[in-house]
XYZ file of C-alpha atoms in Angstrom:
605
model
C 48.664 2.150 -1.224
C 51.091 3.020 -4.191
C 51.086 6.177 -2.295
C 51.849 5.856 0.479
C 54.666 3.244 -0.578
C 52.545 -0.108 -0.241
C 52.717 -1.114 -3.582
C 56.021 -1.833 -5.145
C 55.185 -0.190 -8.682
C 53.417 3.622 -8.625
C 51.744 2.573 -11.935
C 50.686 -0.234 -14.235
C 49.524 -2.895 -12.189
C 49.781 -5.293 -8.839
C 51.322 -7.766 -7.891
C 48.951 -10.935 -7.063
C 50.463 -10.723 -3.357
C 48.780 -7.317 -3.898
C 45.712 -7.866 -5.163
C 45.717 -10.693 -2.319
C 46.283 -7.833 0.457
C 43.634 -4.750 -1.501
C 41.091 -7.649 -1.326
C 41.460 -9.260 1.889
C 41.040 -5.123 3.705
C 37.711 -4.420 1.628
C 36.547 -7.569 2.576
C 37.251 -7.541 6.343
C 36.068 -3.703 6.069
C 32.483 -4.924 5.265
C 32.558 -7.568 7.681
C 33.087 -5.361 10.873
C 30.747 -2.934 8.898
C 28.067 -5.500 9.331
C 27.084 -6.123 5.887
C 29.087 -9.006 4.689
C 30.196 -8.616 1.269
C 33.115 -7.600 -0.149
C 33.618 -10.643 -2.444
C 32.386 -9.469 -6.204
C 33.626 -6.271 -5.147
C 36.967 -6.712 -5.008
C 36.942 -9.096 -7.528
C 37.774 -5.850 -10.289
C 41.168 -6.241 -9.204
C 42.484 -9.128 -10.939
C 42.078 -8.476 -14.623
C 39.474 -10.076 -17.565
C 36.643 -12.813 -16.636
C 37.947 -14.282 -13.512
C 36.519 -18.242 -11.004
C 35.523 -16.166 -7.380
C 35.186 -19.014 -4.939
C 34.721 -19.613 -1.364
C 37.910 -21.864 -0.158
C 38.394 -24.076 3.505
C 40.392 -23.083 5.596
C 44.436 -24.921 6.051
C 47.640 -24.897 7.458
C 48.680 -21.205 7.560
C 44.779 -19.092 7.524
C 44.009 -17.764 10.135
C 41.052 -19.415 10.732
C 42.302 -22.463 10.723
C 40.674 -24.571 13.755
C 38.131 -21.297 14.866
C 35.746 -21.835 11.142
C 35.461 -24.083 8.109
C 35.399 -21.935 5.864
C 39.029 -19.147 4.149
C 37.164 -15.896 4.374
C 39.064 -14.429 1.849
C 39.055 -16.082 -1.635
C 40.407 -18.190 -4.582
C 40.486 -16.338 -8.292
C 40.322 -18.310 -11.308
C 40.652 -15.654 -14.236
C 39.366 -17.257 -17.227
C 42.079 -17.897 -20.525
C 41.643 -16.795 -23.426
C 40.832 -20.890 -23.722
C 38.351 -21.106 -20.610
C 36.264 -18.120 -22.685
C 37.043 -17.158 -26.058
C 37.437 -14.210 -27.215
C 34.011 -14.373 -29.127
C 32.584 -15.057 -26.506
C 33.862 -11.970 -24.602
C 32.614 -10.149 -27.219
C 28.920 -11.721 -28.138
C 28.632 -10.982 -23.466
C 29.635 -7.243 -23.930
C 26.999 -7.147 -27.356
C 24.367 -8.389 -24.981
C 25.136 -7.498 -21.482
C 22.913 -4.224 -20.492
C 24.132 -3.038 -17.067
C 22.224 -1.070 -15.040
C 22.541 0.526 -11.431
C 17.985 0.797 -10.312
C 18.612 3.830 -7.891
C 17.024 1.946 -4.921
C 18.979 2.134 -2.024
C 18.970 -0.692 0.795
C 20.326 -2.014 3.466
C 22.266 -5.668 2.616
C 23.248 -6.117 5.686
C 20.151 -7.725 7.314
C 19.284 -10.155 4.391
C 23.215 -11.524 4.206
C 23.001 -12.372 8.039
C 19.224 -14.160 6.641
C 21.681 -15.908 3.981
C 24.141 -17.016 7.367
C 21.447 -17.840 9.884
C 19.834 -20.105 7.135
C 23.056 -21.654 6.192
C 23.150 -23.068 9.466
C 20.201 -24.079 10.223
C 20.098 -25.765 7.564
C 16.737 -25.346 6.487
C 15.127 -27.651 4.159
C 13.440 -25.362 1.566
C 16.618 -22.446 2.066
C 19.605 -25.842 1.614
C 17.522 -27.032 -1.271
C 17.957 -24.055 -3.351
C 22.046 -23.475 -2.548
C 22.171 -26.845 -4.189
C 20.312 -25.910 -7.392
C 22.380 -22.531 -6.958
C 25.502 -24.742 -7.066
C 24.414 -26.742 -10.068
C 23.520 -23.329 -11.834
C 26.857 -21.401 -10.839
C 28.272 -24.886 -12.523
C 26.527 -25.010 -15.225
C 26.928 -20.948 -16.264
C 31.063 -21.867 -16.130
C 29.778 -24.338 -18.742
C 28.351 -22.571 -20.715
C 30.710 -19.821 -20.279
C 32.527 -22.315 -21.870
C 30.782 -23.187 -24.861
C 29.895 -19.559 -25.561
C 26.423 -19.764 -25.544
C 24.819 -16.065 -23.965
C 21.340 -16.847 -24.242
C 21.125 -19.773 -22.635
C 24.020 -17.789 -19.420
C 20.949 -14.966 -19.073
C 17.970 -18.547 -18.434
C 20.218 -19.614 -16.850
C 21.231 -16.479 -14.603
C 17.184 -15.334 -14.632
C 16.870 -19.336 -13.131
C 19.364 -18.375 -10.783
C 17.285 -15.204 -9.390
C 14.081 -16.699 -9.174
C 14.259 -19.911 -8.058
C 17.586 -20.031 -5.358
C 18.140 -16.299 -4.861
C 14.526 -16.028 -3.709
C 14.189 -19.674 -1.991
C 17.102 -18.533 0.098
C 16.533 -14.450 -0.006
C 12.185 -13.772 0.035
C 13.205 -9.904 0.359
C 15.567 -10.314 -2.956
C 13.258 -8.776 -5.092
C 10.669 -7.232 -5.310
C 8.195 -4.093 -7.641
C 10.681 -1.805 -9.036
C 12.600 -4.891 -10.561
C 10.591 -7.376 -11.323
C 8.362 -4.326 -12.831
C 11.329 -3.611 -15.207
C 11.952 -7.515 -16.262
C 8.259 -7.901 -17.068
C 7.901 -4.906 -19.411
C 11.561 -5.727 -20.935
C 9.205 -8.882 -21.751
C 6.862 -7.853 -23.155
C 8.809 -5.461 -25.421
C 11.684 -7.426 -26.368
C 9.812 -10.355 -26.734
C 12.863 -13.511 -27.295
C 15.188 -10.643 -27.707
C 15.192 -9.794 -24.335
C 17.249 -13.897 -22.306
C 17.937 -12.962 -19.175
C 18.434 -10.886 -16.404
C 21.025 -11.282 -14.598
C 20.908 -10.314 -10.590
C 24.188 -8.721 -9.207
C 23.511 -7.867 -5.255
C 22.010 -9.204 -2.292
C 18.866 -7.328 -3.006
C 17.914 -5.934 -6.694
C 16.963 -2.680 -7.326
C 20.539 -1.302 -8.107
C 23.436 -3.089 -10.026
C 21.421 -5.710 -11.908
C 21.941 -6.706 -15.697
C 19.547 -7.156 -18.639
C 20.773 -9.146 -21.734
C 19.683 -9.097 -24.722
C 19.509 -10.001 -28.300
C 23.097 -7.593 -29.512
C 20.838 -6.681 -32.572
C 19.036 -4.681 -29.937
C 21.627 -3.819 -27.407
C 21.778 -0.265 -28.515
C 17.230 0.439 -28.346
C 17.316 -1.399 -25.314
C 19.951 0.126 -23.659
C 18.238 3.645 -24.379
C 14.645 2.072 -23.351
C 15.783 0.596 -20.564
C 17.198 3.816 -19.430
C 13.568 5.638 -20.336
C 11.779 2.578 -18.421
C 13.961 2.872 -15.440
C 12.640 6.827 -14.581
C 9.958 5.695 -15.906
C 8.919 3.250 -13.010
C 10.972 5.212 -10.359
C 8.193 7.888 -11.055
C 5.675 5.305 -10.169
C 7.145 4.059 -7.142
C 9.436 6.513 -5.626
C 7.035 7.543 -2.740
C 6.675 3.982 -2.529
C 10.573 2.321 -2.128
C 13.541 3.880 -1.348
C 16.003 5.171 -4.131
C 18.625 7.362 -3.318
C 19.548 7.979 -7.290
C 18.163 8.380 -10.623
C 18.714 5.502 -12.471
C 22.374 4.442 -14.579
C 23.351 3.064 -17.638
C 26.218 1.985 -17.884
C 28.823 1.052 -20.690
C 30.071 -2.105 -19.950
C 32.964 -3.931 -21.192
C 35.410 -6.526 -20.317
C 37.973 -4.799 -17.658
C 40.791 -7.176 -19.179
C 44.123 -5.154 -17.078
C 42.846 -4.981 -13.761
C 43.164 -2.192 -11.126
C 46.254 -0.446 -12.680
C 47.443 2.950 -12.522
C 49.540 5.694 -14.833
C 51.550 8.632 -13.102
C 50.066 12.041 -15.633
C 53.548 14.600 -15.207
C 53.113 18.301 -17.064
C 49.827 20.113 -18.255
C 48.551 16.079 -17.565
C 49.025 16.501 -14.274
C 45.804 17.591 -13.022
C 43.131 16.516 -10.498
C 38.764 16.216 -11.473
C 37.557 19.292 -12.484
C 34.588 18.944 -8.630
C 37.584 18.327 -7.108
C 38.869 22.231 -8.400
C 35.253 22.925 -7.471
C 35.820 21.882 -3.590
C 38.882 23.020 -3.415
C 39.477 26.525 -4.855
C 37.614 28.929 -3.810
C 38.654 27.835 -0.104
C 42.232 28.731 -1.433
C 41.251 31.841 -3.167
C 39.812 33.420 0.272
C 43.602 33.453 1.737
C 46.116 36.071 1.158
C 48.834 34.235 -1.128
C 51.670 35.170 1.469
C 50.236 32.978 3.737
C 49.606 29.437 0.802
C 52.635 26.501 0.289
C 53.909 26.743 -2.070
C 52.743 23.591 -3.171
C 48.738 25.351 -2.978
C 50.835 27.826 -5.168
C 52.316 25.335 -7.920
C 49.056 23.718 -7.388
C 46.652 27.491 -7.724
C 48.862 27.867 -11.501
C 48.193 25.024 -13.150
C 45.090 25.079 -12.676
C 45.076 28.399 -13.615
C 47.230 27.712 -17.075
C 44.665 24.687 -17.491
C 41.157 26.437 -16.661
C 42.466 29.132 -19.935
C 43.523 25.674 -22.686
C 41.563 22.416 -21.945
C 37.894 21.995 -22.368
C 37.566 19.424 -19.855
C 37.917 22.744 -17.364
C 35.530 24.873 -19.983
C 33.321 27.083 -17.431
C 35.342 26.176 -14.237
C 35.545 30.544 -13.682
C 31.387 30.286 -14.016
C 31.365 27.592 -11.362
C 34.791 29.325 -9.538
C 32.116 32.861 -9.368
C 29.096 30.814 -8.276
C 31.175 29.509 -5.177
C 32.732 32.338 -4.296
C 29.716 34.666 -4.589
C 26.806 32.655 -4.660
C 23.301 34.344 -4.970
C 21.006 35.854 -1.964
C 20.003 33.658 0.651
C 16.441 33.017 0.308
C 16.029 32.710 3.719
C 12.401 34.542 3.940
C 11.232 32.877 1.152
C 11.989 29.646 2.873
C 10.197 31.016 6.059
C 7.010 31.696 4.497
C 7.044 28.673 2.629
C 7.711 26.899 5.760
C 4.862 29.441 8.062
C 2.646 28.018 5.235
C 3.213 24.397 5.824
C 2.687 25.201 9.606
C -0.805 26.787 8.295
C -1.900 24.922 6.726
C -0.862 21.275 8.573
C -3.049 22.676 11.846
C 0.243 23.511 14.024
C -0.800 24.641 17.340
C 1.526 27.921 18.630
C 0.263 27.903 22.007
C 1.329 24.265 22.896
C 3.838 24.370 20.264
C 5.236 26.890 23.290
C 4.651 24.819 25.722
C 6.966 21.998 24.798
C 9.526 24.847 24.659
C 9.141 26.173 27.837
C 8.941 22.958 29.557
C 12.208 21.282 27.158
C 14.738 24.437 28.617
C 13.316 24.669 32.442
C 13.366 20.210 32.996
C 9.883 19.430 33.194
C 9.750 17.816 30.468
C 13.263 15.790 29.443
C 14.674 11.941 27.961
C 15.522 11.707 31.927
C 11.215 12.244 32.417
C 10.544 9.627 30.105
C 11.379 6.925 32.011
C 9.948 4.949 34.558
C 10.644 6.336 38.218
C 12.899 3.573 40.254
C 10.184 2.358 42.774
C 7.923 1.237 39.831
C 6.189 -2.330 40.543
C 6.103 -4.320 36.883
C 4.268 -6.873 36.454
C 3.301 -10.498 34.135
C -0.321 -9.499 32.850
C -2.656 -10.867 34.911
C -5.974 -13.529 33.821
C -7.728 -11.508 33.721
C -6.998 -9.152 32.576
C -7.702 -10.752 29.166
C -10.198 -12.916 26.809
C -9.155 -15.980 25.763
C -12.041 -16.472 23.203
C -10.251 -19.249 22.117
C -11.440 -20.850 25.460
C -15.339 -19.799 24.699
C -17.815 -21.842 25.316
C -19.361 -23.105 21.546
C -23.463 -22.396 21.761
C -21.325 -19.349 23.823
C -19.065 -17.903 21.060
C -21.678 -18.663 17.755
C -23.991 -16.272 19.706
C -21.281 -13.765 20.263
C -20.089 -14.272 16.693
C -24.454 -14.121 15.324
C -24.340 -10.567 17.741
C -21.304 -8.805 15.910
C -22.608 -10.401 11.864
C -25.762 -8.245 12.928
C -23.885 -4.979 13.652
C -21.994 -5.758 10.672
C -24.843 -5.371 8.400
C -26.455 -3.207 10.205
C -23.081 -0.595 9.308
C -22.247 -0.682 13.035
C -18.678 -0.742 11.891
C -15.397 1.399 10.558
C -12.172 0.776 10.031
C -9.636 3.000 10.307
C -5.752 2.609 9.235
C -3.011 4.634 10.544
C -0.663 5.882 7.617
C 0.987 9.544 8.401
C 4.213 8.146 8.766
C 7.326 7.985 6.880
C 8.874 4.716 7.700
C 12.190 5.887 8.352
C 12.138 2.824 10.631
C 11.198 0.733 7.829
C 13.951 1.410 5.305
C 16.603 2.341 7.872
C 15.873 5.636 7.403
C 15.487 6.361 3.903
C 11.815 8.357 4.330
C 9.108 6.632 1.938
C 5.431 6.543 2.848
C 5.496 3.437 4.878
C 1.577 2.563 3.718
C 2.236 1.969 -0.255
C 5.540 -0.118 -0.046
C 5.073 -3.581 -1.083
C 6.775 -5.364 0.552
C 5.024 -8.947 0.340
C 3.448 -10.781 -2.419
C 0.758 -12.679 -2.387
C -0.753 -14.867 -4.729
C 2.157 -13.921 -6.846
C 1.929 -10.205 -6.953
C 3.766 -7.558 -4.905
C 1.358 -6.181 -2.409
C 0.876 -2.757 0.561
C 0.590 -2.642 3.637
C -3.244 -0.683 2.015
C -4.358 -3.714 -0.390
C -3.585 -5.874 2.072
C -5.901 -4.132 4.983
C -8.783 -2.714 2.046
C -9.117 -6.452 0.811
C -9.341 -7.503 5.144
C -12.468 -4.339 5.202
C -13.725 -6.792 1.694
C -13.602 -9.647 3.260
C -15.076 -8.375 6.835
C -17.863 -6.579 4.422
C -19.115 -9.377 2.025
C -19.685 -11.709 4.589
C -22.950 -10.192 5.360
C -23.142 -8.298 2.265
C -23.018 -4.498 3.620
C -19.660 -2.516 2.352
C -17.199 -1.515 5.814
C -15.777 2.454 5.458
C -12.476 2.372 5.283
C -10.456 5.550 7.193
C -7.132 6.533 5.931
C -5.342 8.590 8.521
C -2.545 11.222 6.364
C 0.229 13.836 6.764
C 1.869 15.944 5.548
C 4.436 13.781 4.881
C 2.290 11.114 3.120
C -1.233 12.324 1.876
C -0.388 13.175 -1.572
C 1.142 10.419 -2.147
C -1.744 7.661 -0.748
C -3.808 10.019 -2.804
C -2.633 9.509 -5.779
C -1.859 6.059 -5.231
C -5.611 5.417 -5.104
C -6.445 8.163 -7.424
C -4.773 4.970 -10.399
C -5.990 2.107 -8.563
C -9.293 3.163 -7.938
C -9.074 2.493 -4.998
C -7.673 -0.775 -5.090
C -10.622 -1.618 -6.307
C -12.714 -1.625 -3.081
C -16.430 -1.251 -2.965
C -17.231 0.389 0.302
C -17.298 3.410 0.560
C -13.134 4.843 1.472
C -12.784 8.236 2.932
C -8.835 9.516 3.921
C -8.381 11.993 7.256
C -6.062 14.588 6.729
C -3.924 15.418 9.141
C -5.097 18.684 11.793
C -1.615 18.731 13.896
C 1.968 19.290 13.134
C 5.091 18.983 15.071
C 7.916 21.951 14.559
C 11.468 20.553 15.688
C 13.038 22.197 18.608
C 16.950 22.318 17.829
C 17.395 19.605 20.730
C 19.167 20.400 24.899
C 22.456 19.798 25.560
C 21.877 17.756 28.999
C 19.586 15.071 26.487
C 21.812 14.761 23.876
C 24.524 13.857 26.862
C 21.762 11.927 28.554
C 21.590 9.646 24.919
C 24.963 8.929 24.567
C 26.035 8.709 28.442
C 23.981 8.037 30.946
C 21.781 5.425 28.204
C 23.874 1.931 26.968
C 26.076 2.018 23.871
C 27.559 -0.046 22.580
C 31.809 0.370 22.560
C 33.376 0.364 19.504
C 37.460 -0.197 19.050
C 39.501 2.810 19.486
C 39.819 5.188 16.814
C 36.356 4.369 15.985
C 35.277 5.009 19.867
C 37.095 8.771 19.628
C 35.253 9.430 15.750
C 31.965 8.392 18.212
C 33.146 10.676 21.288
C 34.159 13.801 18.320
C 31.040 13.926 16.905
C 29.029 13.743 19.914
C 30.615 17.027 21.635
C 30.484 18.428 17.769
C 27.545 18.877 18.165
C 26.227 19.305 21.480
C 27.894 22.555 20.964
C 25.993 22.781 17.913
C 23.302 22.933 20.338
C 24.613 25.568 22.729
C 25.717 27.882 20.266
C 22.368 27.438 17.781
C 20.423 28.262 20.735
C 19.284 25.022 23.344
C 15.433 25.301 22.417
C 15.499 27.299 20.162
C 13.223 26.486 16.153
C 15.180 24.890 13.730
C 14.767 26.422 10.985
C 17.863 26.337 8.888
C 17.266 23.486 6.842
C 14.646 22.872 3.739
C 10.991 23.446 5.639
C 9.513 19.865 5.049
C 12.539 18.886 7.210
C 11.299 21.241 9.396
C 8.846 19.512 10.489
C 7.595 16.304 12.476
C 4.259 14.323 12.518
C 3.189 14.877 16.121
C 2.519 11.024 15.961
C -0.927 8.450 16.387
C -1.936 10.169 19.795
C -3.870 13.126 17.339
C -5.700 10.703 14.829
C -8.910 10.693 16.402
C -9.183 13.898 17.357
C -8.559 14.782 13.978
C -11.601 13.047 12.668
C -13.168 15.234 14.529
C -11.200 18.353 13.315
C -11.368 17.578 9.266
C -14.878 16.425 9.158
C -14.726 12.827 8.260
C -16.680 11.745 11.528
C -19.143 13.853 10.997
C -19.494 12.506 6.714
C -19.061 9.151 8.157
C -22.059 9.833 10.345
C -24.047 11.230 8.616
C -23.578 8.290 5.678
C -23.825 5.348 7.977
C -26.662 6.891 10.997
C -26.238 3.353 12.212
C -21.778 3.772 12.624
C -20.790 3.082 15.995
C -17.871 1.478 16.320
C -13.884 1.651 15.342
C -10.833 0.429 14.513
C -7.983 1.775 14.990
C -4.591 -0.303 13.914
C -1.160 0.693 12.731
C -1.248 0.245 8.882
C 1.664 -1.972 9.930
C -0.478 -4.100 11.608
C -0.940 -7.004 9.867
C -3.002 -8.945 12.391
C -6.414 -6.738 13.081
C -8.999 -7.603 11.946
C -13.344 -7.200 11.919
C -13.496 -10.462 13.747
C -17.865 -10.565 13.846
C -16.526 -12.665 17.100
C -14.254 -10.106 18.743
C -16.877 -7.078 17.010
């Protein structure tokens, strides 16, 4: 806004009106993007400590008559009388501000908050009322200067109201950090401070000032250790960071650099200078030549740009391409995971000839779709009591004889589950059960343990894996001693894998032009169409239907799906081992890892 003349001054603070314009654009942008946030993110535009409060729509507000509340909040800056300089100093000396490194889509969580508010759900409404009382209490404690009590109140808000409204606000990673901090620092750890819609990203830990420096180093190491333990199970975007926290008493502030100080950050030159140097100097504008002259002078004299020459040489003259090594690694991965080259070539031929494709992957228009008929399923709830008891007795006999094993399909990376983060879905600690976060494997093993206890015969449990999941699942089971499972527990490594192909242009057009699409506003639609055109052009230039190998080897492979898992039991010898140990084995209960209702029920058996 400053650079384009939308602010009165190029330097210094923004005016109050300009601050509200900045906040309005930030908040509206977040709402249009679907997250529904933006209040605290834009709070730093104002100086110092401030109270951000929602207000009812009034005269002059565009929301009047449409919404009870106004999208833009009010900002009340705490004066030095409201919160004394001593309290501010104590807060800075106690609060350790961190980013835990997790990356999560908080949009659905905020939508859940809105939904529960509109429905006036009882538990969530009570939590909202308690949160408002705690909010008032925390502002009172700030005025009183009681930092230890603030830590207790913020953690109480996290444990109570926030999790009443948002059960997924916490996670195993965050709970691990809090638990270990309390164990390490005892009464000197004053409380946890939630700083977002979901924990694991921006978080605060409040300590006795005498131990803050120690806590900063400890938290950095502990967050890294916890990330290493859980990075296969929960989505991380970066290594955890401990920030140097201080209250910004100026708010958004700009200074104009001139002369030799008028330089961009080092990263800017790393990105732009190599491209400029590849042009003839006479083709560059006077501005670009002056920029290069200033950069050259600074690189010779300023310590901040030390090493820049070497960095630029590395960018201009990169090391030899490791394509051959990458191809060898990819070939080794394909061979190790049972890649079927004959089938792959058949798929390629069918794709290029048009025998298969997105347009063919749908039912013909003449297909008849009918409701399930009563005779298609058996409703066991309608069985006569005597018949049900007889069937249950037969099932108990089968359990006692060892006639049943469970197969849990756990070869997927949960890309939909985590919105593209690509963790091992089977290890994701998705819910708190009995006061502890549990993953899918733990839940299914608990059910098999319970079913085996009915007759005293442990049930064999098989977990199928893929190249994406085998090592993390094996590590988890080794670390937890099979989660205490008393029966045979086997891993079934995948023996089939696919190699990605560059898509056909006709399939891309079908997906984007013939399938239903949400229409965006005019400019966003143009951006989307430009992206689609670029991807179609890439597919045509790279060779439609060719092997996709221009990436990391693991990104070139893909799991082939659940259809292959039962044949894998034959190919990898797991079924033979099961039959050798349990000659009476007759039935396999095969289910997806996230099918929590699947259970070995004697009556159904």
